[in-house]
Tab-separated table of C-alpha atoms in Angstrom:
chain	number	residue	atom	x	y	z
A	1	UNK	CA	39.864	-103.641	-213.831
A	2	UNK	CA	40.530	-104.536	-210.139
A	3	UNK	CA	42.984	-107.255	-209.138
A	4	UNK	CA	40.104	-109.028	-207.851
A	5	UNK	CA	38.255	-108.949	-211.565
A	6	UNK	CA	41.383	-110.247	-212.854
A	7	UNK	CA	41.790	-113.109	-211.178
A	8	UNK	CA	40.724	-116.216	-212.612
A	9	UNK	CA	37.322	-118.103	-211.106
A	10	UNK	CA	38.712	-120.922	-209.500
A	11	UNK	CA	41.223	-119.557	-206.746
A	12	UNK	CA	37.923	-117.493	-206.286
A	13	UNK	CA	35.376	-119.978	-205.861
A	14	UNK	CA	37.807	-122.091	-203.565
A	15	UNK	CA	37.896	-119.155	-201.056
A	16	UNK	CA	34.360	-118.804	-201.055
A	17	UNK	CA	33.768	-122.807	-200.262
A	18	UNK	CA	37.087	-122.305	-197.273
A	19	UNK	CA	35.522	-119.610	-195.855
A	20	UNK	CA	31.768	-121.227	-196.002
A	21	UNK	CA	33.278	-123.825	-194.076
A	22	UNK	CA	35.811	-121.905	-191.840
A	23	UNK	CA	33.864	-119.305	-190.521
A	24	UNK	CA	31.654	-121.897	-188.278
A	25	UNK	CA	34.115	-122.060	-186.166
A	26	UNK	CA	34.708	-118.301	-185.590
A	27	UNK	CA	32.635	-118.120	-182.160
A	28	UNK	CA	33.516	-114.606	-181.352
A	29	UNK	CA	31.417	-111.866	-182.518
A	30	UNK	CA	34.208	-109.194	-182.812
A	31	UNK	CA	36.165	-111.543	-184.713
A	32	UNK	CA	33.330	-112.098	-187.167
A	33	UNK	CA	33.245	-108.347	-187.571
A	34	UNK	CA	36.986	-108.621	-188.440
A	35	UNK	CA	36.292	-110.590	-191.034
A	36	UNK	CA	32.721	-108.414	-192.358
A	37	UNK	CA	35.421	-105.626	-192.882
A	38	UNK	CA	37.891	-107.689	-194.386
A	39	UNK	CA	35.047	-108.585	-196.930
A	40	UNK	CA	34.038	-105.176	-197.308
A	41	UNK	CA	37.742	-104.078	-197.683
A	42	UNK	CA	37.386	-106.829	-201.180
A	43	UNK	CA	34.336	-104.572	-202.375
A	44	UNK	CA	36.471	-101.472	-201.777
A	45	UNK	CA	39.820	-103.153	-203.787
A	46	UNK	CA	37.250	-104.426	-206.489
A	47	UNK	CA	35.820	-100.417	-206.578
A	48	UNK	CA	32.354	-100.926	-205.561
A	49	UNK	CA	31.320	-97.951	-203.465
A	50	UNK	CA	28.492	-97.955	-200.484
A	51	UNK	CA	25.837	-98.103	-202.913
A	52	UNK	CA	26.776	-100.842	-204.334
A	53	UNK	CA	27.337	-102.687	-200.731
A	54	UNK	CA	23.961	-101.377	-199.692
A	55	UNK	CA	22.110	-103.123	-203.020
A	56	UNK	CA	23.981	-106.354	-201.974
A	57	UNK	CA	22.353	-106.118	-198.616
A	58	UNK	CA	19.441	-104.790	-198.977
A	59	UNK	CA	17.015	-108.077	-200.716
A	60	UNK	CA	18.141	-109.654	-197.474
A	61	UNK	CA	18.029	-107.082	-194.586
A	62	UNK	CA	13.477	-108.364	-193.452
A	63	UNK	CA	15.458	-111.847	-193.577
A	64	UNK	CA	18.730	-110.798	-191.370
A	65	UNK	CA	16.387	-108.938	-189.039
A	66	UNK	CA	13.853	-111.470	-188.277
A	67	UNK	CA	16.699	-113.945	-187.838
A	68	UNK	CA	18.256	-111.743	-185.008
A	69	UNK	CA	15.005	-110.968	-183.068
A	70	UNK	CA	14.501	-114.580	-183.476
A	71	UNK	CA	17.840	-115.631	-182.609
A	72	UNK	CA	17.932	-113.477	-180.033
A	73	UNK	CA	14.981	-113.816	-177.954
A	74	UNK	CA	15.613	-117.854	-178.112
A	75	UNK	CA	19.366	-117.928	-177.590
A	76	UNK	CA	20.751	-114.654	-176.273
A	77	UNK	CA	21.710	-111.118	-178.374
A	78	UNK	CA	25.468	-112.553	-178.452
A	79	UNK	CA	24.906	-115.659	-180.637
A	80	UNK	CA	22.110	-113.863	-182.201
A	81	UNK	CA	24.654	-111.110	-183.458
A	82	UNK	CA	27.258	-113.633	-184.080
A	83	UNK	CA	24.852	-115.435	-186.535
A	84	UNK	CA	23.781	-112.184	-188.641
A	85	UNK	CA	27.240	-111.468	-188.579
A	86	UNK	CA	28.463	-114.863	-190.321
A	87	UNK	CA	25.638	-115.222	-192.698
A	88	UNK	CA	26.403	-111.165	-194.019
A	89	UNK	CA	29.751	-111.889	-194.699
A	90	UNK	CA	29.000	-114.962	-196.460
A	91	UNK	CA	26.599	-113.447	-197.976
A	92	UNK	CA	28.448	-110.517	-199.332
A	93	UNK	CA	31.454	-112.600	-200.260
A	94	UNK	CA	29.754	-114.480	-202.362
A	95	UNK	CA	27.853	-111.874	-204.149
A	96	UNK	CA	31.812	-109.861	-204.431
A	97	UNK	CA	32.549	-113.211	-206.312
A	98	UNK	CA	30.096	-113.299	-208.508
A	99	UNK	CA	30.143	-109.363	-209.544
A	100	UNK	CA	33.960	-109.883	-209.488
A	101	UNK	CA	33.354	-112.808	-212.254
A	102	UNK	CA	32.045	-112.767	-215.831
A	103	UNK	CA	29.055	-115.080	-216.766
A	104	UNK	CA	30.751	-116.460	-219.879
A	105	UNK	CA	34.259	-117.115	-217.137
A	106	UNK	CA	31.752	-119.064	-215.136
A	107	UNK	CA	30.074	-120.850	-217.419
A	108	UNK	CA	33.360	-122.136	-218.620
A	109	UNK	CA	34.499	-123.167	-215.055
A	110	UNK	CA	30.890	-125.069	-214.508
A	111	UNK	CA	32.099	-126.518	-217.493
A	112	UNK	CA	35.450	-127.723	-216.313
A	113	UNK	CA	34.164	-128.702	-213.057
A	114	UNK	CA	31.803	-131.209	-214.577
A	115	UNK	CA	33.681	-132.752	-216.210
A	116	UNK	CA	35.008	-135.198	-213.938
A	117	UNK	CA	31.637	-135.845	-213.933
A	118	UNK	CA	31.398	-137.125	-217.575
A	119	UNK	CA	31.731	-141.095	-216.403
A	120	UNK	CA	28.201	-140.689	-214.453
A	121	UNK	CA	26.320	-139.341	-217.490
A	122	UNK	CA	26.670	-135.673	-216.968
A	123	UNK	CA	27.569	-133.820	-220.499
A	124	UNK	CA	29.505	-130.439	-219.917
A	125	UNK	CA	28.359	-129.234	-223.196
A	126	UNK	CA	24.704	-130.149	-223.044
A	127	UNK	CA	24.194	-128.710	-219.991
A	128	UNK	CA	26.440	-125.307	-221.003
A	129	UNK	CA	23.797	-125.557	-224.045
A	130	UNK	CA	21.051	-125.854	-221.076
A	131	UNK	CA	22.838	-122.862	-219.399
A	132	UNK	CA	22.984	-120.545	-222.607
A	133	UNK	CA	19.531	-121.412	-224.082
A	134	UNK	CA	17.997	-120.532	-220.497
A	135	UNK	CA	19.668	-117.284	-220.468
A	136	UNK	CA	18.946	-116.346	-224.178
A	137	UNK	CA	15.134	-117.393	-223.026
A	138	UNK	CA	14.581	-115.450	-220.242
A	139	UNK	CA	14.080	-112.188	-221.470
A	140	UNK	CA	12.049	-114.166	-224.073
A	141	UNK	CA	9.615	-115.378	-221.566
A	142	UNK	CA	9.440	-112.404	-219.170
A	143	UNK	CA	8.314	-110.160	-222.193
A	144	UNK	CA	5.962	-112.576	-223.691
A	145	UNK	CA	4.514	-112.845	-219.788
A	146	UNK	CA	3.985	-109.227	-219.681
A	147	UNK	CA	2.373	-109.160	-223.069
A	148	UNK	CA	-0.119	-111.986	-221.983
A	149	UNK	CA	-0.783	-110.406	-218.762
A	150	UNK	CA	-1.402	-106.598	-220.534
A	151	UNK	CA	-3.509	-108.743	-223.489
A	152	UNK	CA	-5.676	-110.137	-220.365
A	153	UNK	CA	-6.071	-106.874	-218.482
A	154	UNK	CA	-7.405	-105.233	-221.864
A	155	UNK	CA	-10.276	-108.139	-222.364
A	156	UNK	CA	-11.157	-107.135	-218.274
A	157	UNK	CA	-10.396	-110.841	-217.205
A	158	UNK	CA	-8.246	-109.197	-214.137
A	159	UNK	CA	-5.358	-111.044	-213.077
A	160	UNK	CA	-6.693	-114.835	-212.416
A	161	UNK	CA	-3.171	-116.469	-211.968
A	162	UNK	CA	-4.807	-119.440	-214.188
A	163	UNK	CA	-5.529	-117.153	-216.891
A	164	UNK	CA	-2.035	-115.741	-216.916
A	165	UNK	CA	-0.248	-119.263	-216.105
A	166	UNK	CA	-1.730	-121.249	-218.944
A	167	UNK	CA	-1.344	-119.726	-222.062
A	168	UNK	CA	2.598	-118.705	-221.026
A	169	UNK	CA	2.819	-122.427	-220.474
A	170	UNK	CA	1.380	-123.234	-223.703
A	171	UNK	CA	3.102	-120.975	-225.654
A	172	UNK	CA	6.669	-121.862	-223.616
A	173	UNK	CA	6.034	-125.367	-224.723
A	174	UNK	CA	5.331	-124.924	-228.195
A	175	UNK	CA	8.108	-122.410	-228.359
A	176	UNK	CA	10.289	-125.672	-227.109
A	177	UNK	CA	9.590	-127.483	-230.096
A	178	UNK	CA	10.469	-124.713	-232.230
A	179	UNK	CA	13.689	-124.020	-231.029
A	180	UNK	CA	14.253	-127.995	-230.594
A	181	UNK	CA	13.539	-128.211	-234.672
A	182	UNK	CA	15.515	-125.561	-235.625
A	183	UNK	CA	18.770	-126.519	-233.670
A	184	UNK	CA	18.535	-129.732	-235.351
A	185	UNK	CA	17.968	-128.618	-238.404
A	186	UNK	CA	21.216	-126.424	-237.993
A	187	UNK	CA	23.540	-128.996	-236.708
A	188	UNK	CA	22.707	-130.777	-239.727
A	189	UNK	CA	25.579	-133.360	-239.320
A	190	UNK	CA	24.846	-136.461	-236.789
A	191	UNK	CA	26.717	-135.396	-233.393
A	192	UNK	CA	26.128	-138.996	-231.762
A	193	UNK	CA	22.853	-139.540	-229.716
A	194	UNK	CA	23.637	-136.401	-227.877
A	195	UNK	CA	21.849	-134.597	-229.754
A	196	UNK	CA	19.656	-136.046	-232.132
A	197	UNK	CA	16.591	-138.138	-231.076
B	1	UNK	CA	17.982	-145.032	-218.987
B	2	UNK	CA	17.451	-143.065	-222.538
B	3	UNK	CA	19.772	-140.150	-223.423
B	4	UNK	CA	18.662	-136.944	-223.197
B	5	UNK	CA	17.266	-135.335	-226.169
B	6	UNK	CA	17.483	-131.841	-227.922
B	7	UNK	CA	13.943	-131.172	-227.277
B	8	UNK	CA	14.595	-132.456	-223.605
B	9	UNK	CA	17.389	-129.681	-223.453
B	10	UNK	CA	15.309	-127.065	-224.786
B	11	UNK	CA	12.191	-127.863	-222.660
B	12	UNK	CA	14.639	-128.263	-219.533
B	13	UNK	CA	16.345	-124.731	-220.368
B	14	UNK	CA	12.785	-123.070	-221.084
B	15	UNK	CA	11.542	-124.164	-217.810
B	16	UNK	CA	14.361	-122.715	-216.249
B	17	UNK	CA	13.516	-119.597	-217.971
B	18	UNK	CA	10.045	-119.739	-217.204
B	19	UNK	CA	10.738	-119.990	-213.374
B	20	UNK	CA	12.609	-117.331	-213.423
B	21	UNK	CA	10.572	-115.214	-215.226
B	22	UNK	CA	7.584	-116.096	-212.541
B	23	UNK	CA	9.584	-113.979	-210.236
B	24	UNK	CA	8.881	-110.889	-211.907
B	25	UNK	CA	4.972	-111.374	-211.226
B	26	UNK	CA	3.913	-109.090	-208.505
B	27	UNK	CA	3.166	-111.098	-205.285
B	28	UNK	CA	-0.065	-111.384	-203.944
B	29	UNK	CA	-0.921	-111.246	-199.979
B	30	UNK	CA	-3.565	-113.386	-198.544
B	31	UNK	CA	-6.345	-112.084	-196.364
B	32	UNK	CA	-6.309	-113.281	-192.523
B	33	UNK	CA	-2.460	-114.673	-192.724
B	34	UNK	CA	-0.951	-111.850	-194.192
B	35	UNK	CA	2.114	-113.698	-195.853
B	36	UNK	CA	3.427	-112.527	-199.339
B	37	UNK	CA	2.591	-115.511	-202.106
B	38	UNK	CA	5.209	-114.939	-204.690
B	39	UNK	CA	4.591	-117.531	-208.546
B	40	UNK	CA	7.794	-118.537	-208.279
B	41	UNK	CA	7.727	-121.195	-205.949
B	42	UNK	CA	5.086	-122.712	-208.217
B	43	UNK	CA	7.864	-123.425	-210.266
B	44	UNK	CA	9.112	-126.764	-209.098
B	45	UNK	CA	5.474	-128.173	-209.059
B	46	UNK	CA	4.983	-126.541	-212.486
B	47	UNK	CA	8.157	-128.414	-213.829
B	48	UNK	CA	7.444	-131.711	-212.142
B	49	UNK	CA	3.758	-131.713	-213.663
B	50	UNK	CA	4.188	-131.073	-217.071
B	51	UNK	CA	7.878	-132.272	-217.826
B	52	UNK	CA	7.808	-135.366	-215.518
B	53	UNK	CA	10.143	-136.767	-212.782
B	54	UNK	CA	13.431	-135.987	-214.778
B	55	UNK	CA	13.442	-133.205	-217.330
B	56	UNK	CA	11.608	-131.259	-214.216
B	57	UNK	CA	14.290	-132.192	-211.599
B	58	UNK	CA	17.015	-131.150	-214.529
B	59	UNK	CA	15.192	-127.843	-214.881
B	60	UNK	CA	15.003	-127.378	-211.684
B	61	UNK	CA	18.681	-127.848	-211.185
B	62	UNK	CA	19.114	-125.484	-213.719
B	63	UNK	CA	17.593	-122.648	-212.178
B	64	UNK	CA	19.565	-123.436	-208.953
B	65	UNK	CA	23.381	-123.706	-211.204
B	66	UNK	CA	21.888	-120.243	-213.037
B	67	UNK	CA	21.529	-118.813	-209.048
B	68	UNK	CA	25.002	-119.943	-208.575
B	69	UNK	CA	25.878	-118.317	-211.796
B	70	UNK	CA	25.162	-114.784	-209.881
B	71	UNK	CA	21.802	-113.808	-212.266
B	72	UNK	CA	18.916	-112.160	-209.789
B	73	UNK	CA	16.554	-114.907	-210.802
B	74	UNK	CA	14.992	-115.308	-207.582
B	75	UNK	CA	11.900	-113.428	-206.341
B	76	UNK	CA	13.216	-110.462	-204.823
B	77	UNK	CA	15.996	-110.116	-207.285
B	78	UNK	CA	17.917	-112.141	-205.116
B	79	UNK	CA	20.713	-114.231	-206.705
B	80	UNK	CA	24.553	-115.389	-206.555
B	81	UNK	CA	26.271	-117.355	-204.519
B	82	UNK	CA	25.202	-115.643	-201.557
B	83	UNK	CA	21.843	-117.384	-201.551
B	84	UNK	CA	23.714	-120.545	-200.993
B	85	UNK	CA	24.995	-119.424	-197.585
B	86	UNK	CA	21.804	-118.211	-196.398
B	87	UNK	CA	19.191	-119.438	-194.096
B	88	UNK	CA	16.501	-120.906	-197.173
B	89	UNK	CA	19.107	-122.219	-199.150
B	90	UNK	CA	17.605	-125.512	-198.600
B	91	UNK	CA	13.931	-124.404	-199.530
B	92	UNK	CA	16.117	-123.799	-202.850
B	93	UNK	CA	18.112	-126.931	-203.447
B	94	UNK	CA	14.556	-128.848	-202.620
B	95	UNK	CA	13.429	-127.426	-205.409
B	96	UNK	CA	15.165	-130.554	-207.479
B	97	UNK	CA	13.655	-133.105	-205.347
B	98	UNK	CA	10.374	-131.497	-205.001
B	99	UNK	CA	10.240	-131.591	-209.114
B	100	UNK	CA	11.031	-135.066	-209.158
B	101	UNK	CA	8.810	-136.328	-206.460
B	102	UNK	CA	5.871	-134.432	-207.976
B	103	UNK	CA	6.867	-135.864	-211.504
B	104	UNK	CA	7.125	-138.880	-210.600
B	105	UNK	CA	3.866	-139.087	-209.276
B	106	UNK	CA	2.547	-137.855	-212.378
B	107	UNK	CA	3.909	-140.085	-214.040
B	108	UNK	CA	2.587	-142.870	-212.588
B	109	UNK	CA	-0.727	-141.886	-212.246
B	110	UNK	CA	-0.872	-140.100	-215.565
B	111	UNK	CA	-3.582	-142.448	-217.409
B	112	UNK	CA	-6.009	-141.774	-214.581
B	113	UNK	CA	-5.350	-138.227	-213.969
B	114	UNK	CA	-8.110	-136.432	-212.219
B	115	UNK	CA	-7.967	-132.552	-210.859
B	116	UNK	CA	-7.455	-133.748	-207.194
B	117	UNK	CA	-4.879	-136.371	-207.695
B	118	UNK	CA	-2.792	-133.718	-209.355
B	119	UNK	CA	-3.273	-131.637	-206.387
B	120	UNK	CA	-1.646	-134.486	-203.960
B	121	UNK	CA	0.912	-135.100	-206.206
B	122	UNK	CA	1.820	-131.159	-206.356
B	123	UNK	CA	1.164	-131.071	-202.615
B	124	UNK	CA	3.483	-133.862	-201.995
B	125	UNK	CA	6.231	-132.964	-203.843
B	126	UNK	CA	5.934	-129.164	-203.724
B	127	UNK	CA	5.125	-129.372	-200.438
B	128	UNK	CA	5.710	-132.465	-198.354
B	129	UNK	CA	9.244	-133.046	-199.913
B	130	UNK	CA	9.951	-128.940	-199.993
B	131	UNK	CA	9.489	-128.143	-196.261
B	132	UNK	CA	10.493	-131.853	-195.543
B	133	UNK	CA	14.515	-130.193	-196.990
B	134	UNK	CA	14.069	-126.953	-196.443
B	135	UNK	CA	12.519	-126.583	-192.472
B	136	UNK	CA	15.792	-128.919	-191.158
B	137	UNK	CA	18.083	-126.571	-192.994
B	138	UNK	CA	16.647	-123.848	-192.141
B	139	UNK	CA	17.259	-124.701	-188.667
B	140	UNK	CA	20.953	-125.852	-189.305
B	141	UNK	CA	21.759	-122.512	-191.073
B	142	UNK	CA	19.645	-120.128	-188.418
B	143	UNK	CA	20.908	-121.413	-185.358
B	144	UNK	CA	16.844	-122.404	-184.299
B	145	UNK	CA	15.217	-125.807	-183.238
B	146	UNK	CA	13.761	-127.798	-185.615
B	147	UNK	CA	10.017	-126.695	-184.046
B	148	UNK	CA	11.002	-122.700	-184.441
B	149	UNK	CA	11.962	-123.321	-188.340
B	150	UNK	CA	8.745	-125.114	-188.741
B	151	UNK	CA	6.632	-122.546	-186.796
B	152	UNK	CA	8.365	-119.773	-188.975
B	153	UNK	CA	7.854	-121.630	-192.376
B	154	UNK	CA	4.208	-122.608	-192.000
B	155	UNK	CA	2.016	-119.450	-192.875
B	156	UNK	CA	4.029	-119.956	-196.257
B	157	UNK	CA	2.097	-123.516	-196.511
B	158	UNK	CA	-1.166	-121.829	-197.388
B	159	UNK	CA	-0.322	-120.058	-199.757
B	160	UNK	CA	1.203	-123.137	-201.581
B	161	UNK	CA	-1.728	-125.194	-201.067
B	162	UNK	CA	-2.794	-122.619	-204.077
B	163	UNK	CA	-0.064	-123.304	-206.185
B	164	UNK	CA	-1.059	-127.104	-205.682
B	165	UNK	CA	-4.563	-126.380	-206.756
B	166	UNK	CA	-3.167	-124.094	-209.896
B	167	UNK	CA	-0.957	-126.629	-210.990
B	168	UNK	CA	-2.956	-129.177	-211.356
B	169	UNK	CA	-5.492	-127.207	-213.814
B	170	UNK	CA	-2.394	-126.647	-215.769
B	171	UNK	CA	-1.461	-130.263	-215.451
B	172	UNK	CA	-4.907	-130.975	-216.711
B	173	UNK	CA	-4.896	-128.781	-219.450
B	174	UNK	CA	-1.650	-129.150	-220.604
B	175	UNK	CA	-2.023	-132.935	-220.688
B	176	UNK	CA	-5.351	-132.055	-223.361
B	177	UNK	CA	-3.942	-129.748	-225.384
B	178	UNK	CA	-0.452	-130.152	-225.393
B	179	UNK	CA	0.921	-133.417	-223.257
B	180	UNK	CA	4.738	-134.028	-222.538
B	181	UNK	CA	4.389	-136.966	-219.697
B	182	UNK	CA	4.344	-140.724	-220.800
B	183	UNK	CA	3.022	-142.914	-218.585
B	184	UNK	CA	5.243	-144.849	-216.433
B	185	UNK	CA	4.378	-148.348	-214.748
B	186	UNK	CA	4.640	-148.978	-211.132
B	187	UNK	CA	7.833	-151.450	-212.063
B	188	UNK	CA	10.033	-149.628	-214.210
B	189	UNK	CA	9.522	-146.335	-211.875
């Protein structure tokens, strides 16, 4: 494990939101670069290698590109490389935070950071239950998606999105109540209004 | 306003799922314009239609905390915290608003709910609301004028004017066989 894996989520997460903020003012493009490579130095310390870099990159490279022809015909190459530069960096320090961080870690901190928020309504635990219940579902839903979309294909009814949408819908939906029963059923003692209905 | 219930959770957390999962659907490219149509974006109108104003906003703002989480839930396989520092991070975040505007709307109208009202309602919130958020930050985050972001974001509008028109045969449907909305009057809205 890295140093930067061992470090906790929050001293993390704070020098994601300073540098979010703090790199607007950077207005020269070679000290932008400066801090690219002091970004890809983290990846380096946290012993991700090019490839891993490159799949960081590489969802958002149509989206960097078009910005800078964009950017550049309007406003000059200068800006327009200044731009691309920021919004890679950014870009790629956040994503070293988050493959730097386990799920579970930052679960735990959305946890913590809600909870000031507990005077306004907000529950930390229902929505951590939101948080794990979505995860354990996704999978879930993707498969049963596939299966739908295979089960369609075989009866020849192509791939109307209507005919793939609505049953998944259904079938998400009635799942709901299933899962909704049997959670109640298992907390079996009365946890407040929370969560019974 | 009522507490949230278990089954609220669960439908808000499946939702989630579900909008996540419509990322892994192949997209489809429309003749003449030429612009990729992913599902996905159907998500927020799909929430706001069949959950309502605010289980669809809550599931919404899910999906965006499970983003921020780092999982490669958005089409592309994009995902993390990266996403919120890029140039359509505010097509994302209007994803909550554009849930609750088209649930709302729903709501309301929900006793007299014909094919094509559902279709304004999705195209308001989906779309109005969406691009109304996303376009200006778009142009914040890009360095453009508020004209470039819009020219650059409109061939995407066509493509959801057919997410408007699929969502509300699944509003319609779902509100037969399987309906989650309650009515709500004009003065308690």
């Amino acid at each position: 494990m890295s140093p930067l894996h061992r470090c906790p989520p929050g001293p993390k997460l704070a020098t994601l939101a300073l540098a979010g903020t703090g790199l607007m003012f950077v207005t020269n493009p070679f000290a932008m670069l400066d801090f690219l490579a002091l970004t890809l130095l983290g990846f380096h310390v946290a012993g991700f290698g090019g490839a891993r870099i490159w799949r960081q990159i590489r969802p958002m490279l149509w989206m960097l590109a078009v910005l800078f022809l964009v950017q550049g015909g309007l406003a000059g190459w200068t800006l327009a490389a200044l731009i691309v530069a920021r919004l890679l960096t950014l870009m790629l320090l956040a994503s070293l935070v988050t493959l730097t961080t386990r799920t579970e870690d930052l679960i735990a901190t959305l946890e913590r950071l809600l909870t000031p928020l507990a005077p306004l309504g907000v529950n930390p635990a229902k929505v951590g239950l939101a948080v794990s219940l979505a995860l354990r579902f996704l999978p879930v839903i993707a498969e049963e998606a596939e299966r739908v979309r295979e089960a369609q294909a075989a009866r020849g009814l192509g791939t109307h999105p209507l005919a793939l949408i609505l049953p998944l819908i259904v079938r998400v939906l009635k799942a709901a109540e299933e899962v909704a029963e049997a959670i109640e059923a298992r907390s079996g003692h009365d946890d407040g209004p929370a969560l019974s209905r | 306003m009522t507490a949230i219930s278990t089954r609220d959770i669960v439908l808000i957390a499946l939702f989630a799922a579900l909008t996540a999962a419509l990322a892994l659907f192949p997209p489809i490219t429309l003749p003449l314009i030429g612009v990729p149509i992913t599902a996905q974006s159907m998500g927020p109108m799909l929430a706001g239609a069949v959950l309502g104003a605010r289980r669809g906003a809550l599931a919404m703002g899910l999906v965006v905390a499970l983003v921020a989480l780092g999982l490669p839930i958005l089409s592309g396989g994009r995902g993390g915290l990266g996403v919120f520092a890029g140039p359509t991070v505010g097509f994302l975040l209007g994803w909550i608003p554009a849930a609750y505007v088209t649930g709302l709307l729903h709501e309301l109208g929900w006793n007299k709910l014909t094919a094509l009202r559902s279709f304004v309602f999705a195209t308001l919130g989906g779309i109005v609301v969406l691009y109304g958020l996303g376009v200006p930050v778009l142009a914040v985050q890009a360095g453009l004028s508020l004209k470039a972001a819009a020219l650059g974001s409109a061939p995407f509008i066509p493509g959801d004017l057919v997410k408007a028109a699929l969502t509300a045969a699944v509003a319609l449907s779902v509100k037969r066989a399987w309906p989650i909305i309650r009515a709500r009057d004009i003065a308690t809205a």
